[in-house]
Amino acid sequence: MNVDADIQVWLETVAGTQPSVIVPYVQSAGGGPLHYEIQAVREGPQGRAVIRQGSNVTLAAGKPTALSNMAISRNSGETCDIVIFITGKEGSLPESGRSYQFPCPD
């Protein structure tokens, strides 16, 4: 899969969950295999926490694919970001692909 092709990446939050459960989705017009890594970074007065998970998935052309799900909580005064790295095959991340950054849900 050409990671420079038309790829859409977005997050959905599962309603009514505490901590917030997020589900990252990927969709591509062409479909095919890809490798992903999801990283959540939370920073605040108490320090820094990093959660990371990744895997391989095969996309069906034009159909949204959920990559995983992740429970995220944050306290007042903390910043939190989610970064999704995508490559066309298992490779060295993030150097050989694209990244998408999102703020954590409130």
PDB file of C-alpha atoms in Angstrom:
ATOM      1  CA  MET A   1       0.000   0.000   0.000  1.00  0.00           C
ATOM      2  CA  ASN A   2       1.284   3.448  -0.879  1.00  0.00           C
ATOM      3  CA  VAL A   3       1.059   5.502   2.314  1.00  0.00           C
ATOM      4  CA  ASP A   4       1.102   8.682   0.244  1.00  0.00           C
ATOM      5  CA  ALA A   5      -2.212   7.609  -1.314  1.00  0.00           C
ATOM      6  CA  ASP A   6      -5.586   8.911  -0.187  1.00  0.00           C
ATOM      7  CA  ILE A   7      -5.653   7.860   3.477  1.00  0.00           C
ATOM      8  CA  GLN A   8      -8.088   9.246   6.020  1.00  0.00           C
ATOM      9  CA  VAL A   9      -7.439   8.845   9.744  1.00  0.00           C
ATOM     10  CA  TRP A  10      -9.799   9.910  12.537  1.00  0.00           C
ATOM     11  CA  LEU A  11     -10.718   9.180  16.152  1.00  0.00           C
ATOM     12  CA  GLU A  12     -14.086   8.325  17.610  1.00  0.00           C
ATOM     13  CA  THR A  13     -14.874   8.407  21.311  1.00  0.00           C
ATOM     14  CA  VAL A  14     -17.155   5.784  22.853  1.00  0.00           C
ATOM     15  CA  ALA A  15     -19.980   7.738  24.522  1.00  0.00           C
ATOM     16  CA  GLY A  16     -20.460   7.546  28.269  1.00  0.00           C
ATOM     17  CA  THR A  17     -17.122   5.936  29.121  1.00  0.00           C
ATOM     18  CA  GLN A  18     -14.830   6.991  31.966  1.00  0.00           C
ATOM     19  CA  PRO A  19     -11.953   7.004  31.328  1.00  0.00           C
ATOM     20  CA  SER A  20     -12.580   7.988  27.702  1.00  0.00           C
ATOM     21  CA  VAL A  21     -12.308   5.099  25.247  1.00  0.00           C
ATOM     22  CA  ILE A  22     -11.056   6.193  21.840  1.00  0.00           C
ATOM     23  CA  VAL A  23     -11.153   4.169  18.636  1.00  0.00           C
ATOM     24  CA  PRO A  24      -8.837   5.237  15.787  1.00  0.00           C
ATOM     25  CA  TYR A  25     -10.092   4.536  12.259  1.00  0.00           C
ATOM     26  CA  VAL A  26      -8.319   4.425   8.898  1.00  0.00           C
ATOM     27  CA  GLN A  27      -9.853   4.410   5.437  1.00  0.00           C
ATOM     28  CA  SER A  28      -8.175   4.265   2.032  1.00  0.00           C
ATOM     29  CA  ALA A  29      -9.612   4.357  -1.470  1.00  0.00           C
ATOM     30  CA  GLY A  30      -7.219   1.629  -2.596  1.00  0.00           C
ATOM     31  CA  GLY A  31      -7.103  -0.647   0.438  1.00  0.00           C
ATOM     32  CA  GLY A  32      -4.242  -3.025   1.180  1.00  0.00           C
ATOM     33  CA  PRO A  33      -1.905  -3.911   4.063  1.00  0.00           C
ATOM     34  CA  LEU A  34      -0.447  -1.382   6.465  1.00  0.00           C
ATOM     35  CA  HIS A  35       1.401  -1.226   9.759  1.00  0.00           C
ATOM     36  CA  TYR A  36       0.303   1.242  12.420  1.00  0.00           C
ATOM     37  CA  GLU A  37       1.502   2.476  15.766  1.00  0.00           C
ATOM     38  CA  ILE A  38      -0.689   4.483  18.131  1.00  0.00           C
ATOM     39  CA  GLN A  39       1.012   6.576  20.780  1.00  0.00           C
ATOM     40  CA  ALA A  40      -0.720   8.565  23.530  1.00  0.00           C
ATOM     41  CA  VAL A  41       1.421  11.035  25.475  1.00  0.00           C
ATOM     42  CA  ARG A  42       0.125  12.663  28.643  1.00  0.00           C
ATOM     43  CA  GLU A  43       2.213  15.310  30.449  1.00  0.00           C
ATOM     44  CA  GLY A  44       1.562  17.291  33.593  1.00  0.00           C
ATOM     45  CA  PRO A  45       2.930  18.327  36.965  1.00  0.00           C
ATOM     46  CA  GLN A  46       3.251  14.671  38.037  1.00  0.00           C
ATOM     47  CA  GLY A  47       5.403  13.724  35.030  1.00  0.00           C
ATOM     48  CA  ARG A  48       4.959  12.082  31.659  1.00  0.00           C
ATOM     49  CA  ALA A  49       3.125   8.892  30.649  1.00  0.00           C
ATOM     50  CA  VAL A  50       3.353   7.212  27.237  1.00  0.00           C
ATOM     51  CA  ILE A  51       1.089   4.419  25.991  1.00  0.00           C
ATOM     52  CA  ARG A  52       2.004   2.748  22.713  1.00  0.00           C
ATOM     53  CA  GLN A  53       0.485  -0.078  20.699  1.00  0.00           C
ATOM     54  CA  GLY A  54       0.751  -1.217  17.108  1.00  0.00           C
ATOM     55  CA  SER A  55      -0.013  -4.004  14.675  1.00  0.00           C
ATOM     56  CA  ASN A  56      -0.602  -4.883  11.039  1.00  0.00           C
ATOM     57  CA  VAL A  57      -3.989  -4.651   9.339  1.00  0.00           C
ATOM     58  CA  THR A  58      -5.380  -5.093   5.830  1.00  0.00           C
ATOM     59  CA  LEU A  59      -7.788  -2.385   4.706  1.00  0.00           C
ATOM     60  CA  ALA A  60     -10.731  -3.084   2.407  1.00  0.00           C
ATOM     61  CA  ALA A  61     -10.972  -0.399  -0.283  1.00  0.00           C
ATOM     62  CA  GLY A  62     -13.235   2.472   0.754  1.00  0.00           C
ATOM     63  CA  LYS A  63     -14.285   0.920   4.086  1.00  0.00           C
ATOM     64  CA  PRO A  64     -13.405   2.359   7.509  1.00  0.00           C
ATOM     65  CA  THR A  65     -11.273   0.019   9.621  1.00  0.00           C
ATOM     66  CA  ALA A  66     -10.964   0.330  13.409  1.00  0.00           C
ATOM     67  CA  LEU A  67      -7.321  -0.069  14.386  1.00  0.00           C
ATOM     68  CA  SER A  68      -7.715  -0.708  18.101  1.00  0.00           C
ATOM     69  CA  ASN A  69      -9.185   0.949  21.153  1.00  0.00           C
ATOM     70  CA  MET A  70      -7.521   2.750  24.000  1.00  0.00           C
ATOM     71  CA  ALA A  71      -8.752   4.022  27.381  1.00  0.00           C
ATOM     72  CA  ILE A  72      -7.377   7.484  28.162  1.00  0.00           C
ATOM     73  CA  SER A  73      -7.816   9.650  31.228  1.00  0.00           C
ATOM     74  CA  ARG A  74      -6.262  12.951  32.101  1.00  0.00           C
ATOM     75  CA  ASN A  75      -6.276  15.242  35.081  1.00  0.00           C
ATOM     76  CA  SER A  76      -6.635  18.994  35.294  1.00  0.00           C
ATOM     77  CA  GLY A  77      -3.459  20.744  34.162  1.00  0.00           C
ATOM     78  CA  GLU A  78      -2.291  17.877  31.939  1.00  0.00           C
ATOM     79  CA  THR A  79      -1.800  17.940  28.198  1.00  0.00           C
ATOM     80  CA  CYS A  80      -2.522  14.870  26.124  1.00  0.00           C
ATOM     81  CA  ASP A  81      -1.988  14.028  22.461  1.00  0.00           C
ATOM     82  CA  ILE A  82      -2.525  10.930  20.346  1.00  0.00           C
ATOM     83  CA  VAL A  83      -0.249  10.288  17.380  1.00  0.00           C
ATOM     84  CA  ILE A  84      -0.947   7.581  14.801  1.00  0.00           C
ATOM     85  CA  PHE A  85       1.977   6.470  12.618  1.00  0.00           C
ATOM     86  CA  ILE A  86       1.154   4.597   9.389  1.00  0.00           C
ATOM     87  CA  THR A  87       3.457   2.706   7.016  1.00  0.00           C
ATOM     88  CA  GLY A  88       2.633   0.561   3.993  1.00  0.00           C
ATOM     89  CA  LYS A  89       4.245  -2.473   5.584  1.00  0.00           C
ATOM     90  CA  GLU A  90       5.996  -3.227   8.834  1.00  0.00           C
ATOM     91  CA  GLY A  91       8.858  -0.806   8.893  1.00  0.00           C
ATOM     92  CA  SER A  92      10.730   1.596  11.064  1.00  0.00           C
ATOM     93  CA  LEU A  93       8.312   4.052  12.593  1.00  0.00           C
ATOM     94  CA  PRO A  94       7.893   6.984  12.350  1.00  0.00           C
ATOM     95  CA  GLU A  95      10.682   7.528   9.816  1.00  0.00           C
ATOM     96  CA  SER A  96       9.087   5.684   6.883  1.00  0.00           C
ATOM     97  CA  GLY A  97       5.467   6.744   6.791  1.00  0.00           C
ATOM     98  CA  ARG A  98       2.964   9.381   7.787  1.00  0.00           C
ATOM     99  CA  SER A  99       1.834  10.599  11.165  1.00  0.00           C
ATOM    100  CA  TYR A 100      -1.490  12.047  12.304  1.00  0.00           C
ATOM    101  CA  GLN A 101      -1.814  13.956  15.577  1.00  0.00           C
ATOM    102  CA  PHE A 102      -4.989  14.514  17.605  1.00  0.00           C
ATOM    103  CA  PRO A 103      -5.727  16.003  21.029  1.00  0.00           C
ATOM    104  CA  CYS A 104      -7.040  13.524  23.586  1.00  0.00           C
ATOM    105  CA  PRO A 105     -10.781  13.781  24.218  1.00  0.00           C
ATOM    106  CA  ASP A 106     -11.969  15.655  27.303  1.00  0.00           C
TER     107      ASP A 106
END
